[in-house]
Amino acid sequence: MTDPHHFVAQRLTQLRLRSPLVVNITNYVVMNNTANALLALGASPVMAHSHEEMDEMLNLASALVLNIGTPDRQWIDRMKYAAAQAVALDKPLVLDPVGCGATSLRTDTARELCDLAAPLGERFIIRGNASEVMALAGELCSTKGVDSQDPSDAALGAALSLHRKYQAQVVVSGATDYVVGQRVFKLTDGHPLMTRVTGMGCTLSALTGAFAALGDEQGLPCALSAAAVMGVVGLQVSNDSDGPGSFQYRFLDALYQLTPEQLAAEVNMLELL
C-alpha cells in the first residue's frame, strides 16, 4: 500500500511535470491570489467566466474549480452550466461553498451545485470550512459572514455524511484539516496567522483543483496533497513573517520553492479510517 507521505511528494513532482490547466470560476476578492498560487505551485490557471467559451475551455482543461464567494444570478447560472459540462466531459470538479449557511442564496446554490456534480463521484471534491461543510450537510452551524465559528473537529461527521451522499471527497479546513475520501486523514500543520490573510481557503480550493487533475491512488484522495502543501507552506511562512503583509509575498515564494522531499518530511498527518 502506498505510503501517504510518499504519495503527496510524488504528486507534487507529477504536477510540476504536467502543469495541468485549471479553470476557475471564482470570486472577485481572490482571483489574483489564487492564479498566482497555482502558477507558483506549477499548474496553469485560467479565470474563465464566459458561458460562450466554457465548452471549449473545459475541453482543454484538466479540472474545474467553482467558488461561490461573490454570488449573483448571472454567475450562479454560469457555474451551473460549467458543472454540467464538467460532468459531461468527466473532468474533476472542486466546489468551494463560501458562506454556505450564512444566507439562503449561498446555501441553496451550494446544494444545487452538489447535485449537479454528484455523478462525478470521487472526482467531485467539496472544500470548505467547518461551518460551510456543516451547513451543506444540513447540520446546525455558527457562521459570521463567510468565516467559520465552528471548529473543524465539529464538522467531521458532516464531512463523512456528504461523502456517503455524493461519494465525493470532502476537505474541512481550519486549525486542523480533515480530508475525507475512501481513506480519512487529519492534518495538523498551518498557523493562526493564515486566518488573517484573505483567500487562504480559496487558495486551498484552487490548489486542490490542480492535484485533482492527477487523480487518486489506492484510496489515497487527491485532495490530501493540496491540504499537505498548504499546511506545510503556511507553517513555514508564518514562522518567518512579521504579519499578514509579509506572509502574502513569502507564501508564493515558499510555494514555488517547496520540494517534494520537504513536503514528505514536514507534513504532519494521521490516517483515521
Coordinates of C-alpha atoms in Angstrom, one line a residue:
M1 CA 0.0 0.0 0.0
T2 CA 1.3 3.5 -0.9
D3 CA 2.6 5.5 2.0
P4 CA 0.7 8.8 2.3
H5 CA 4.0 10.8 2.7
H6 CA 5.4 9.3 -0.5
F7 CA 2.1 9.9 -2.2
V8 CA 1.9 13.6 -1.6
A9 CA 5.6 14.1 -2.6
Q10 CA 5.1 12.1 -5.7
R11 CA 2.0 14.1 -6.7
L12 CA 3.9 17.4 -6.3
T13 CA 6.6 16.1 -8.7
Q14 CA 4.0 14.9 -11.2
L15 CA 2.0 18.2 -11.0
R16 CA 5.1 20.2 -11.9
L17 CA 5.9 17.9 -14.8
R18 CA 2.3 18.0 -16.2
S19 CA 1.3 21.6 -15.3
P20 CA -2.4 20.9 -15.5
L21 CA -4.8 23.6 -16.8
V22 CA -7.3 24.5 -14.1
V23 CA -10.4 26.5 -15.0
N24 CA -11.6 28.8 -12.1
I25 CA -14.9 30.5 -11.8
T26 CA -14.1 32.2 -8.6
N27 CA -14.8 35.4 -6.6
Y28 CA -13.5 38.9 -7.3
V29 CA -11.6 39.0 -4.0
V30 CA -9.2 36.2 -4.7
M31 CA -8.7 35.9 -8.4
N32 CA -5.2 37.3 -8.4
N33 CA -4.2 35.4 -5.3
T34 CA -5.3 32.0 -6.5
A35 CA -4.0 32.5 -10.0
N36 CA -0.5 33.3 -8.6
A37 CA -0.7 30.4 -6.2
L38 CA -1.5 28.0 -9.0
L39 CA 1.4 29.3 -11.0
A40 CA 3.8 29.1 -8.1
L41 CA 2.8 25.5 -7.4
G42 CA 3.5 24.6 -11.1
A43 CA -0.1 24.5 -12.5
S44 CA -1.6 26.6 -15.3
P45 CA -4.6 28.8 -14.2
V46 CA -7.3 30.4 -16.2
M47 CA -10.1 32.6 -14.8
A48 CA -12.8 31.9 -17.3
H49 CA -16.3 33.1 -16.6
S50 CA -18.0 33.4 -20.0
H51 CA -20.8 31.0 -20.9
E52 CA -19.8 31.3 -24.6
E53 CA -16.4 29.8 -24.2
M54 CA -16.9 27.3 -21.4
D55 CA -17.4 24.3 -23.6
E56 CA -14.1 24.9 -25.4
M57 CA -12.2 25.8 -22.2
L58 CA -13.3 22.7 -20.4
N59 CA -12.3 20.5 -23.3
L60 CA -8.8 21.9 -22.9
A61 CA -8.8 21.8 -19.1
S62 CA -7.8 19.2 -16.6
A63 CA -10.1 20.4 -13.8
L64 CA -12.7 22.9 -12.8
V65 CA -12.9 25.0 -9.6
L66 CA -16.2 26.7 -8.6
N67 CA -16.1 29.3 -5.8
I68 CA -19.3 31.0 -4.8
G69 CA -17.7 33.8 -2.8
T70 CA -19.3 36.7 -4.6
P71 CA -22.6 35.2 -6.0
D72 CA -25.1 36.8 -8.2
R73 CA -27.7 35.2 -10.5
Q74 CA -25.6 35.5 -13.7
W75 CA -22.5 33.9 -12.1
I76 CA -24.6 31.2 -10.5
D77 CA -26.1 30.3 -13.9
R78 CA -22.6 30.2 -15.4
M79 CA -21.4 27.9 -12.6
K80 CA -24.3 25.5 -13.1
Y81 CA -23.6 25.3 -16.8
A82 CA -19.9 24.7 -16.2
A83 CA -20.7 22.0 -13.7
A84 CA -22.9 20.2 -16.2
Q85 CA -20.2 20.4 -18.8
A86 CA -17.6 19.1 -16.4
V87 CA -19.8 16.1 -15.7
A88 CA -20.4 15.5 -19.4
L89 CA -16.7 15.6 -20.0
D90 CA -15.8 13.6 -16.8
K91 CA -13.5 16.4 -15.6
P92 CA -12.7 16.7 -11.8
L93 CA -14.7 19.5 -10.1
V94 CA -13.9 21.3 -6.9
L95 CA -16.6 23.2 -5.1
D96 CA -15.8 25.9 -2.5
P97 CA -19.2 26.7 -0.9
V98 CA -18.1 30.1 0.5
G99 CA -20.6 31.3 3.1
C100 CA -22.8 28.3 2.9
G101 CA -25.2 28.6 5.9
A102 CA -24.9 32.4 6.0
T103 CA -27.7 33.1 3.5
S104 CA -30.3 31.1 1.7
L105 CA -28.8 32.1 -1.7
R106 CA -25.4 30.6 -0.8
T107 CA -26.8 27.5 0.8
D108 CA -29.2 26.8 -2.0
T109 CA -26.6 27.4 -4.6
A110 CA -24.0 25.2 -3.0
R111 CA -26.5 22.3 -2.7
E112 CA -27.7 22.7 -6.3
L113 CA -24.1 22.5 -7.5
C114 CA -23.5 19.4 -5.4
D115 CA -26.5 17.7 -7.0
L116 CA -25.2 18.6 -10.5
A117 CA -21.6 17.4 -9.7
A118 CA -22.7 14.2 -7.9
P119 CA -22.3 11.9 -11.0
L120 CA -18.6 12.6 -10.8
G121 CA -18.3 10.6 -7.6
E122 CA -14.8 11.0 -6.1
R123 CA -13.8 13.2 -8.9
F124 CA -16.1 15.7 -7.2
I125 CA -14.4 17.5 -4.2
I126 CA -16.0 19.8 -1.7
R127 CA -13.6 22.1 0.2
G128 CA -15.0 24.3 2.9
N129 CA -14.5 25.5 6.5
A130 CA -16.3 23.7 9.3
S131 CA -19.5 25.9 9.3
E132 CA -19.8 25.6 5.5
V133 CA -19.5 21.9 5.5
M134 CA -21.9 21.5 8.4
A135 CA -24.5 23.8 6.7
L136 CA -24.1 21.9 3.4
A137 CA -24.9 18.7 5.2
G138 CA -27.9 20.2 6.9
E139 CA -26.5 20.4 10.3
L140 CA -26.7 23.4 12.7
C141 CA -23.7 25.6 12.5
S142 CA -22.4 29.0 13.6
T143 CA -21.1 31.3 10.9
K144 CA -20.0 35.0 10.8
G145 CA -20.4 36.0 7.2
V146 CA -18.0 33.8 5.3
D147 CA -16.0 32.9 8.4
S148 CA -16.5 29.8 10.4
Q149 CA -17.4 30.0 14.1
D150 CA -17.2 26.2 14.5
P151 CA -14.0 24.1 15.0
S152 CA -13.1 21.8 12.2
D153 CA -13.4 18.8 14.6
A154 CA -17.1 19.5 14.8
A155 CA -17.6 19.1 11.0
L156 CA -16.0 15.6 10.6
G157 CA -19.4 13.9 11.0
A158 CA -20.9 16.3 8.4
A159 CA -18.0 15.6 6.0
L160 CA -18.5 11.8 6.3
S161 CA -22.2 12.3 5.7
L162 CA -21.5 14.3 2.5
H163 CA -19.1 11.7 1.3
R164 CA -21.7 9.0 1.8
K165 CA -24.3 11.1 0.0
Y166 CA -22.3 12.2 -3.0
Q167 CA -19.4 9.7 -3.0
A168 CA -17.3 13.0 -3.1
Q169 CA -14.1 13.8 -1.4
V170 CA -14.6 16.4 1.4
V171 CA -12.0 18.7 2.8
V172 CA -12.7 20.5 6.1
S173 CA -10.1 23.3 6.6
G174 CA -9.3 25.0 9.9
A175 CA -6.8 24.8 12.8
T176 CA -7.0 21.1 12.0
D177 CA -7.7 19.9 8.4
Y178 CA -9.7 16.8 7.6
V179 CA -9.6 15.0 4.2
V180 CA -12.4 12.5 3.7
G181 CA -12.5 10.0 0.9
Q182 CA -12.1 6.2 0.8
R183 CA -9.5 6.9 3.5
V184 CA -9.7 9.7 6.0
F185 CA -6.8 11.9 7.2
K186 CA -6.2 14.5 9.8
L187 CA -3.6 17.2 9.2
T188 CA -2.2 19.5 11.9
D189 CA 0.1 21.9 10.1
G190 CA -0.7 25.5 9.3
H191 CA -0.7 28.6 11.6
P192 CA -3.2 31.0 13.1
L193 CA -1.7 33.8 11.0
M194 CA -3.2 32.2 8.0
T195 CA -6.7 33.3 9.2
R196 CA -5.5 36.9 8.9
V197 CA -4.9 36.7 5.2
T198 CA -7.9 36.8 2.9
G199 CA -8.5 33.9 0.5
M200 CA -6.3 31.2 2.1
G201 CA -9.2 28.7 2.0
C202 CA -9.9 29.7 -1.6
T203 CA -6.3 29.1 -2.4
L204 CA -6.6 25.6 -1.0
S205 CA -9.6 25.0 -3.2
A206 CA -7.7 26.2 -6.3
L207 CA -4.6 24.0 -5.5
T208 CA -7.0 21.1 -4.8
G209 CA -8.2 21.5 -8.4
A210 CA -4.6 21.2 -9.7
F211 CA -4.0 18.0 -7.7
A212 CA -7.4 16.6 -8.7
A213 CA -6.2 16.5 -12.3
L214 CA -3.7 13.8 -11.2
G215 CA -6.3 11.5 -9.6
D216 CA -6.3 9.2 -6.6
E217 CA -4.1 6.2 -5.8
Q218 CA -5.0 3.1 -3.8
G219 CA -7.7 5.0 -1.9
L220 CA -5.5 8.0 -1.2
P221 CA -7.5 11.1 -2.1
C222 CA -6.0 13.6 -4.4
A223 CA -7.2 16.4 -2.1
L224 CA -4.7 15.2 0.5
S225 CA -1.8 16.6 -1.5
A226 CA -3.2 20.1 -1.6
A227 CA -4.0 20.1 2.1
A228 CA -0.5 18.9 2.9
V229 CA 1.1 21.6 0.7
M230 CA -1.0 24.4 2.2
G231 CA -0.3 23.3 5.8
V232 CA 3.5 22.9 5.3
V233 CA 4.0 26.1 3.4
G234 CA 1.7 28.0 5.7
L235 CA 3.6 26.9 8.8
Q236 CA 7.0 27.6 7.1
V237 CA 5.9 31.2 6.1
S238 CA 4.1 32.1 9.3
N239 CA 7.2 31.4 11.4
D240 CA 9.2 33.8 9.2
S241 CA 6.6 36.6 8.8
D242 CA 6.0 39.8 10.8
G243 CA 2.3 39.9 9.9
P244 CA -0.3 39.4 7.2
G245 CA 1.5 41.6 4.7
S246 CA 4.9 39.8 4.7
F247 CA 3.0 36.5 4.9
Q248 CA 1.4 37.1 1.5
Y249 CA 4.5 37.6 -0.5
R250 CA 6.5 35.0 1.4
F251 CA 3.8 32.4 0.8
L252 CA 4.1 32.5 -3.0
D253 CA 7.9 32.2 -2.8
A254 CA 7.7 29.3 -0.4
L255 CA 5.1 27.6 -2.5
Y256 CA 7.4 27.9 -5.5
Q257 CA 10.5 26.7 -3.6
L258 CA 8.8 23.7 -1.8
T259 CA 10.5 20.4 -2.7
P260 CA 8.8 17.0 -2.7
E261 CA 11.3 15.9 -0.1
Q262 CA 10.4 18.8 2.2
L263 CA 6.7 18.1 1.8
A264 CA 7.1 14.4 2.7
A265 CA 9.4 15.2 5.7
E266 CA 7.4 18.1 7.2
V267 CA 3.8 17.2 6.7
N268 CA 2.0 16.1 9.9
M269 CA -0.9 13.8 9.1
L270 CA -2.6 10.9 10.7
E271 CA -4.9 8.3 9.0
L272 CA -8.1 7.9 10.9
L273 CA -10.2 5.5 8.9

